[in-house]
């Protein structure tokens, strides 16, 4: 007991100083606690509580291993910190891969925690190997995204790519000089034929208008072998490519487009370099059929005996490996890749008006996330001066991972793509709830939920587009942004509005004209051959075969009847039979004219077609009457629906209607009244 009393006395002596200055120390400690709380306001609430409780425990108990509490006051813990904050669970992201055949995409999607669903479910992402139909695009909800842009075929089909680049070359000849001279057959067959006659030393490469993997591609020295009616792409063959170890190669550059309005383009730093499997030689008559020398497609060269599977010196390598080789040869890599980036951006800009129009037409309600993204595969060929030329654009590049090299490049590309897309940006449940409330308000014609009105949704404090752009800039991975960069491409967006459609329309018109001329030529040739051949009886139909048989049976019956009848009546019956035969022969001649007679009659009825395009075709009265009647029907339908009134009303509002047009089409009467009615209401 004495020992316990001594210890308690000692403790009281030690605590005398704190008791004497108790009030002053409380003030100091309270001030310190308030300063600490101000510093910790930005931290998470759970961390605040743990730090405060730890400080309180250290102040509450002495440091001499005794369990007796001191007289120090506990810090003030805010009420918000004591509440347990409910963690919001992320809804699982779903992806539809029904029309995707690549296992690498499934693997990367599962690594991101995505759940694979069918087309009928409410998916977040839809990955397909095919292009997007308008019906599919219009059915998408606001939170859904798909891996293709509607209208991207404008640069992914060989014929449409050639039309767009040729159109832009006429407008900007200095900017668009990065593709070989190209013709779309049969529309440009005459022009291509004249070019080949004037430059007989040139070699041409022929491609199908929408083929892939090198199918249907061949080289030729003469365009006379091509059928004028076939739909093909004819290009001048680049006969002097840049060679590595004597082999021709091309570069597959992967490009990601995250949005088209605003346009944002990213290029992946890693890619594939595909080599031919035979040493290159200038094209001649003997080697133009050697596809392993002139074509670099992996789908073709993998069947070659000389194909080498080596990431450093094989037939397929990484772009980083090519960069090392070019750097050792003294090539300026920054300048080279800057020119390749320019080629990619300019190619996409050539189709940008259609991309923008198609996107806004298909996705008018997407205000939370961009509805589309796309990975394109640009095939770039370098000439002997290291100038890049675009060969084609693939809208669904292969994601097969046959080798370790493919696995490293393509899985890394997909991982960085999904990371940049910010797959958790949009809350599916929230969007569905907003859509339900909006539909309910529309049906009930009420405004009970003003916080969900479209005006407030479109003007948030921080738009989702700004959030997405900030995310992309901080999660580039192995991508580099190639657009937007400065103002160097601003002039290319100022394309004349008419050039986009006139080029396509004129190309189609030329194609239809050449096709029609070819058919007319074949018909006239067939008629000429028919005139040269001797006339042959036309094969009889079934109904026509039975009539003579019946006649023959009748005659045989008559003959048997004559044998049994009197001899005096034989002569009269035979005369009657002869008359019947004569009448039948006359009917045959009148009813069944020969081929020659038919051709002559057709030539008399219809005038011969004129093959010369500089002379007008003769007018046939029957066809002219039909045309006039159809025009009258069309005019009646247009007037009855009021289409012209609406068109010219819009033109007048926009200020594009000329005074002479207004006088010309003033017969509609209501044009001036309707155009002035909005002003009266205002």
Short mmCIF file of N, CA and C in Angstrom, two decimals, residues 524-617:
data_model
loop_
_atom_site.label_atom_id
_atom_site.label_comp_id
_atom_site.label_asym_id
_atom_site.label_seq_id
_atom_site.Cartn_x
_atom_site.Cartn_y
_atom_site.Cartn_z
N UNK A 524 -25.18 -4.24 -131.06
CA UNK A 524 -25.00 -4.01 -132.50
C UNK A 524 -24.10 -5.07 -133.12
N UNK A 525 -23.10 -5.52 -132.35
CA UNK A 525 -22.22 -6.57 -132.85
C UNK A 525 -22.98 -7.88 -133.03
N UNK A 526 -23.86 -8.18 -132.09
CA UNK A 526 -24.66 -9.41 -132.18
C UNK A 526 -25.61 -9.35 -133.37
N UNK A 527 -26.21 -8.19 -133.61
CA UNK A 527 -27.11 -8.05 -134.75
C UNK A 527 -26.37 -8.20 -136.07
N UNK A 528 -25.17 -7.65 -136.14
CA UNK A 528 -24.38 -7.77 -137.37
C UNK A 528 -24.00 -9.23 -137.64
N UNK A 529 -23.66 -9.95 -136.59
CA UNK A 529 -23.34 -11.37 -136.77
C UNK A 529 -24.57 -12.16 -137.19
N UNK A 530 -25.74 -11.79 -136.65
CA UNK A 530 -26.97 -12.48 -137.03
C UNK A 530 -27.31 -12.25 -138.50
N UNK A 531 -27.02 -11.06 -139.02
CA UNK A 531 -27.28 -10.77 -140.43
C UNK A 531 -26.36 -11.56 -141.35
N UNK A 532 -25.13 -11.78 -140.91
CA UNK A 532 -24.17 -12.52 -141.74
C UNK A 532 -24.54 -13.99 -141.84
N UNK A 533 -25.09 -14.57 -140.79
CA UNK A 533 -25.42 -16.00 -140.79
C UNK A 533 -26.64 -16.25 -141.67
N UNK A 534 -26.74 -17.45 -142.30
CA UNK A 534 -27.94 -17.79 -143.08
C UNK A 534 -29.14 -17.95 -142.16
N UNK A 535 -30.32 -17.65 -142.72
CA UNK A 535 -31.54 -17.69 -141.91
C UNK A 535 -31.85 -19.13 -141.53
N UNK A 536 -32.19 -19.35 -140.30
CA UNK A 536 -32.54 -20.67 -139.78
C UNK A 536 -33.94 -20.61 -139.21
N UNK A 537 -34.73 -21.69 -139.37
CA UNK A 537 -36.09 -21.66 -138.80
C UNK A 537 -36.04 -21.58 -137.29
N UNK A 538 -36.95 -20.81 -136.77
CA UNK A 538 -37.00 -20.62 -135.32
C UNK A 538 -37.58 -21.86 -134.66
N UNK A 539 -37.03 -22.33 -133.57
CA UNK A 539 -37.59 -23.51 -132.90
C UNK A 539 -39.01 -23.24 -132.44
N UNK A 540 -39.91 -24.24 -132.73
CA UNK A 540 -41.32 -24.07 -132.43
C UNK A 540 -41.59 -24.31 -130.96
N UNK A 541 -42.63 -23.65 -130.46
CA UNK A 541 -43.04 -23.84 -129.08
C UNK A 541 -43.93 -25.07 -128.97
N UNK A 542 -44.29 -25.42 -127.75
CA UNK A 542 -45.08 -26.63 -127.52
C UNK A 542 -46.45 -26.53 -128.18
N UNK A 543 -47.07 -25.35 -128.03
CA UNK A 543 -48.40 -25.16 -128.62
C UNK A 543 -48.37 -25.23 -130.13
N UNK A 544 -47.23 -24.75 -130.72
CA UNK A 544 -47.12 -24.73 -132.18
C UNK A 544 -46.81 -26.12 -132.72
N UNK A 545 -46.21 -26.97 -131.91
CA UNK A 545 -45.87 -28.32 -132.36
C UNK A 545 -47.12 -29.19 -132.45
N UNK A 546 -48.09 -28.93 -131.56
CA UNK A 546 -49.27 -29.78 -131.51
C UNK A 546 -50.17 -29.54 -132.71
N UNK A 547 -50.24 -28.32 -133.23
CA UNK A 547 -51.15 -28.00 -134.33
C UNK A 547 -50.84 -28.80 -135.59
N UNK A 548 -49.55 -28.86 -136.04
CA UNK A 548 -49.29 -29.68 -137.22
C UNK A 548 -49.57 -31.14 -136.98
N UNK A 549 -49.36 -31.63 -135.77
CA UNK A 549 -49.64 -33.04 -135.50
C UNK A 549 -51.12 -33.33 -135.67
N UNK A 550 -51.94 -32.38 -135.13
CA UNK A 550 -53.37 -32.57 -135.28
C UNK A 550 -53.78 -32.53 -136.75
N UNK A 551 -53.12 -31.60 -137.50
CA UNK A 551 -53.44 -31.50 -138.92
C UNK A 551 -53.07 -32.78 -139.66
N UNK A 552 -51.91 -33.35 -139.30
CA UNK A 552 -51.49 -34.59 -139.96
C UNK A 552 -52.44 -35.73 -139.64
N UNK A 553 -52.93 -35.77 -138.39
CA UNK A 553 -53.89 -36.83 -138.04
C UNK A 553 -55.17 -36.68 -138.83
N UNK A 554 -55.57 -35.38 -139.00
CA UNK A 554 -56.79 -35.15 -139.77
C UNK A 554 -56.62 -35.60 -141.20
N UNK A 555 -55.45 -35.29 -141.78
CA UNK A 555 -55.21 -35.68 -143.19
C UNK A 555 -55.18 -37.19 -143.35
N UNK A 556 -54.56 -37.87 -142.37
CA UNK A 556 -54.52 -39.33 -142.47
C UNK A 556 -55.91 -39.93 -142.37
N UNK A 557 -56.71 -39.33 -141.49
CA UNK A 557 -58.10 -39.81 -141.38
C UNK A 557 -58.84 -39.59 -142.69
N UNK A 558 -58.57 -38.43 -143.30
CA UNK A 558 -59.23 -38.13 -144.57
C UNK A 558 -58.80 -39.10 -145.65
N UNK A 559 -57.47 -39.42 -145.62
CA UNK A 559 -56.97 -40.35 -146.64
C UNK A 559 -57.61 -41.72 -146.49
N UNK A 560 -57.70 -42.20 -145.25
CA UNK A 560 -58.35 -43.50 -145.02
C UNK A 560 -59.82 -43.46 -145.42
N UNK A 561 -60.39 -42.28 -145.19
CA UNK A 561 -61.80 -42.15 -145.58
C UNK A 561 -61.97 -42.20 -147.09
N UNK A 562 -61.00 -41.65 -147.82
CA UNK A 562 -61.09 -41.65 -149.29
C UNK A 562 -60.98 -43.05 -149.85
N UNK A 563 -60.16 -43.89 -149.20
CA UNK A 563 -60.03 -45.26 -149.70
C UNK A 563 -61.33 -46.04 -149.58
N UNK A 564 -62.08 -45.73 -148.54
CA UNK A 564 -63.33 -46.47 -148.34
C UNK A 564 -64.50 -45.87 -149.13
N UNK A 565 -64.39 -44.60 -149.49
CA UNK A 565 -65.47 -43.92 -150.22
C UNK A 565 -65.42 -44.24 -151.71
N UNK A 566 -66.32 -43.63 -152.40
CA UNK A 566 -66.39 -43.86 -153.84
C UNK A 566 -65.22 -43.21 -154.55
N UNK A 567 -64.84 -43.77 -155.70
CA UNK A 567 -63.71 -43.25 -156.46
C UNK A 567 -64.01 -41.88 -157.03
N UNK A 568 -65.28 -41.56 -157.16
CA UNK A 568 -65.63 -40.27 -157.74
C UNK A 568 -65.33 -39.11 -156.81
N UNK A 569 -65.34 -39.40 -155.45
CA UNK A 569 -65.14 -38.33 -154.48
C UNK A 569 -63.67 -38.12 -154.12
N UNK A 570 -62.76 -39.00 -154.62
CA UNK A 570 -61.35 -38.90 -154.25
C UNK A 570 -60.73 -37.63 -154.77
N UNK A 571 -61.06 -37.30 -156.00
CA UNK A 571 -60.46 -36.12 -156.59
C UNK A 571 -60.85 -34.85 -155.84
N UNK A 572 -62.13 -34.77 -155.49
CA UNK A 572 -62.58 -33.56 -154.79
C UNK A 572 -61.90 -33.43 -153.42
N UNK A 573 -61.75 -34.54 -152.69
CA UNK A 573 -61.12 -34.50 -151.36
C UNK A 573 -59.64 -34.17 -151.45
N UNK A 574 -58.98 -34.72 -152.45
CA UNK A 574 -57.55 -34.41 -152.62
C UNK A 574 -57.35 -32.94 -152.94
N UNK A 575 -58.25 -32.38 -153.74
CA UNK A 575 -58.16 -30.95 -154.04
C UNK A 575 -58.35 -30.11 -152.78
N UNK A 576 -59.32 -30.57 -151.96
CA UNK A 576 -59.55 -29.84 -150.71
C UNK A 576 -58.33 -29.92 -149.80
N UNK A 577 -57.68 -31.10 -149.75
CA UNK A 577 -56.48 -31.24 -148.91
C UNK A 577 -55.35 -30.33 -149.38
N UNK A 578 -55.19 -30.23 -150.69
CA UNK A 578 -54.16 -29.35 -151.23
C UNK A 578 -54.42 -27.89 -150.86
N UNK A 579 -55.70 -27.50 -150.95
CA UNK A 579 -56.04 -26.13 -150.59
C UNK A 579 -55.74 -25.86 -149.11
N UNK A 580 -56.08 -26.88 -148.28
CA UNK A 580 -55.81 -26.72 -146.85
C UNK A 580 -54.32 -26.56 -146.58
N UNK A 581 -53.50 -27.36 -147.23
CA UNK A 581 -52.05 -27.27 -147.06
C UNK A 581 -51.53 -25.91 -147.48
N UNK A 582 -52.04 -25.39 -148.60
CA UNK A 582 -51.59 -24.09 -149.07
C UNK A 582 -51.93 -22.99 -148.07
N UNK A 583 -53.15 -23.07 -147.54
CA UNK A 583 -53.54 -22.05 -146.54
C UNK A 583 -52.68 -22.14 -145.29
N UNK A 584 -52.37 -23.38 -144.86
CA UNK A 584 -51.51 -23.55 -143.67
C UNK A 584 -50.11 -23.02 -143.92
N UNK A 585 -49.58 -23.28 -145.10
CA UNK A 585 -48.24 -22.76 -145.41
C UNK A 585 -48.22 -21.25 -145.40
N UNK A 586 -49.29 -20.64 -145.93
CA UNK A 586 -49.37 -19.19 -145.92
C UNK A 586 -49.41 -18.64 -144.49
N UNK A 587 -50.20 -19.36 -143.63
CA UNK A 587 -50.26 -18.93 -142.23
C UNK A 587 -48.90 -19.04 -141.56
N UNK A 588 -48.17 -20.13 -141.86
CA UNK A 588 -46.83 -20.30 -141.27
C UNK A 588 -45.91 -19.17 -141.69
N UNK A 589 -45.97 -18.82 -142.95
CA UNK A 589 -45.08 -17.77 -143.44
C UNK A 589 -45.42 -16.43 -142.80
N UNK A 590 -46.71 -16.18 -142.64
CA UNK A 590 -47.10 -14.89 -142.05
C UNK A 590 -46.86 -14.87 -140.55
N UNK A 591 -47.11 -16.02 -139.88
CA UNK A 591 -47.00 -16.04 -138.41
C UNK A 591 -45.58 -16.22 -137.94
N UNK A 592 -44.72 -16.85 -138.72
CA UNK A 592 -43.35 -17.16 -138.28
C UNK A 592 -42.35 -16.60 -139.26
N UNK A 593 -42.06 -15.34 -139.19
CA UNK A 593 -41.04 -14.78 -140.09
C UNK A 593 -39.66 -15.24 -139.68
N UNK A 594 -38.73 -15.17 -140.60
CA UNK A 594 -37.36 -15.62 -140.33
C UNK A 594 -36.63 -14.59 -139.47
N UNK A 595 -35.43 -14.96 -139.01
CA UNK A 595 -34.61 -14.09 -138.17
C UNK A 595 -34.21 -12.83 -138.93
N UNK A 596 -33.89 -13.01 -140.21
CA UNK A 596 -33.46 -11.87 -141.02
C UNK A 596 -34.59 -10.85 -141.15
N UNK A 597 -35.83 -11.38 -141.42
CA UNK A 597 -36.96 -10.47 -141.54
C UNK A 597 -37.20 -9.71 -140.25
N UNK A 598 -37.05 -10.44 -139.10
CA UNK A 598 -37.27 -9.78 -137.81
C UNK A 598 -36.26 -8.66 -137.58
N UNK A 599 -34.98 -8.91 -137.89
CA UNK A 599 -33.94 -7.91 -137.70
C UNK A 599 -34.21 -6.70 -138.58
N UNK A 600 -34.65 -6.95 -139.84
CA UNK A 600 -34.92 -5.85 -140.76
C UNK A 600 -36.08 -5.00 -140.24
N UNK A 601 -37.14 -5.69 -139.74
CA UNK A 601 -38.28 -4.95 -139.21
C UNK A 601 -37.88 -4.11 -137.99
N UNK A 602 -37.03 -4.68 -137.10
CA UNK A 602 -36.58 -3.92 -135.94
C UNK A 602 -35.77 -2.71 -136.36
N UNK A 603 -34.95 -2.90 -137.37
CA UNK A 603 -34.15 -1.76 -137.85
C UNK A 603 -35.05 -0.68 -138.44
N UNK A 604 -36.18 -1.11 -139.08
CA UNK A 604 -37.10 -0.12 -139.62
C UNK A 604 -37.89 0.58 -138.51
N UNK A 605 -38.23 -0.19 -137.45
CA UNK A 605 -39.02 0.41 -136.38
C UNK A 605 -38.19 1.36 -135.52
N UNK A 606 -37.02 0.87 -135.03
CA UNK A 606 -36.18 1.66 -134.13
C UNK A 606 -34.95 2.16 -134.86
N UNK A 607 -34.60 3.40 -134.71
CA UNK A 607 -33.38 3.90 -135.36
C UNK A 607 -32.15 3.31 -134.68
N UNK A 608 -31.10 3.20 -135.44
CA UNK A 608 -29.85 2.63 -134.91
C UNK A 608 -29.23 3.58 -133.89
N UNK A 609 -28.60 2.99 -132.86
CA UNK A 609 -27.97 3.80 -131.82
C UNK A 609 -26.69 4.44 -132.34
N UNK A 610 -26.44 5.64 -131.90
CA UNK A 610 -25.24 6.38 -132.29
C UNK A 610 -24.18 6.17 -131.22
N UNK A 611 -23.05 5.60 -131.58
CA UNK A 611 -22.00 5.33 -130.61
C UNK A 611 -21.14 6.56 -130.33
N UNK A 612 -21.19 7.53 -131.21
CA UNK A 612 -20.39 8.74 -131.02
C UNK A 612 -21.08 9.64 -129.99
N UNK A 613 -20.35 10.00 -128.95
CA UNK A 613 -20.97 10.79 -127.89
C UNK A 613 -21.15 12.26 -128.28
N UNK A 614 -20.56 12.69 -129.41
CA UNK A 614 -20.69 14.08 -129.84
C UNK A 614 -21.94 14.32 -130.69
N UNK A 615 -22.65 13.26 -131.05
CA UNK A 615 -23.85 13.39 -131.85
C UNK A 615 -25.06 12.96 -131.03
N UNK A 616 -26.16 13.68 -131.12
CA UNK A 616 -27.35 13.31 -130.31
C UNK A 616 -28.03 12.07 -130.86
N UNK A 617 -28.66 11.31 -129.95
CA UNK A 617 -29.43 10.14 -130.37
C UNK A 617 -30.73 10.58 -131.02
#
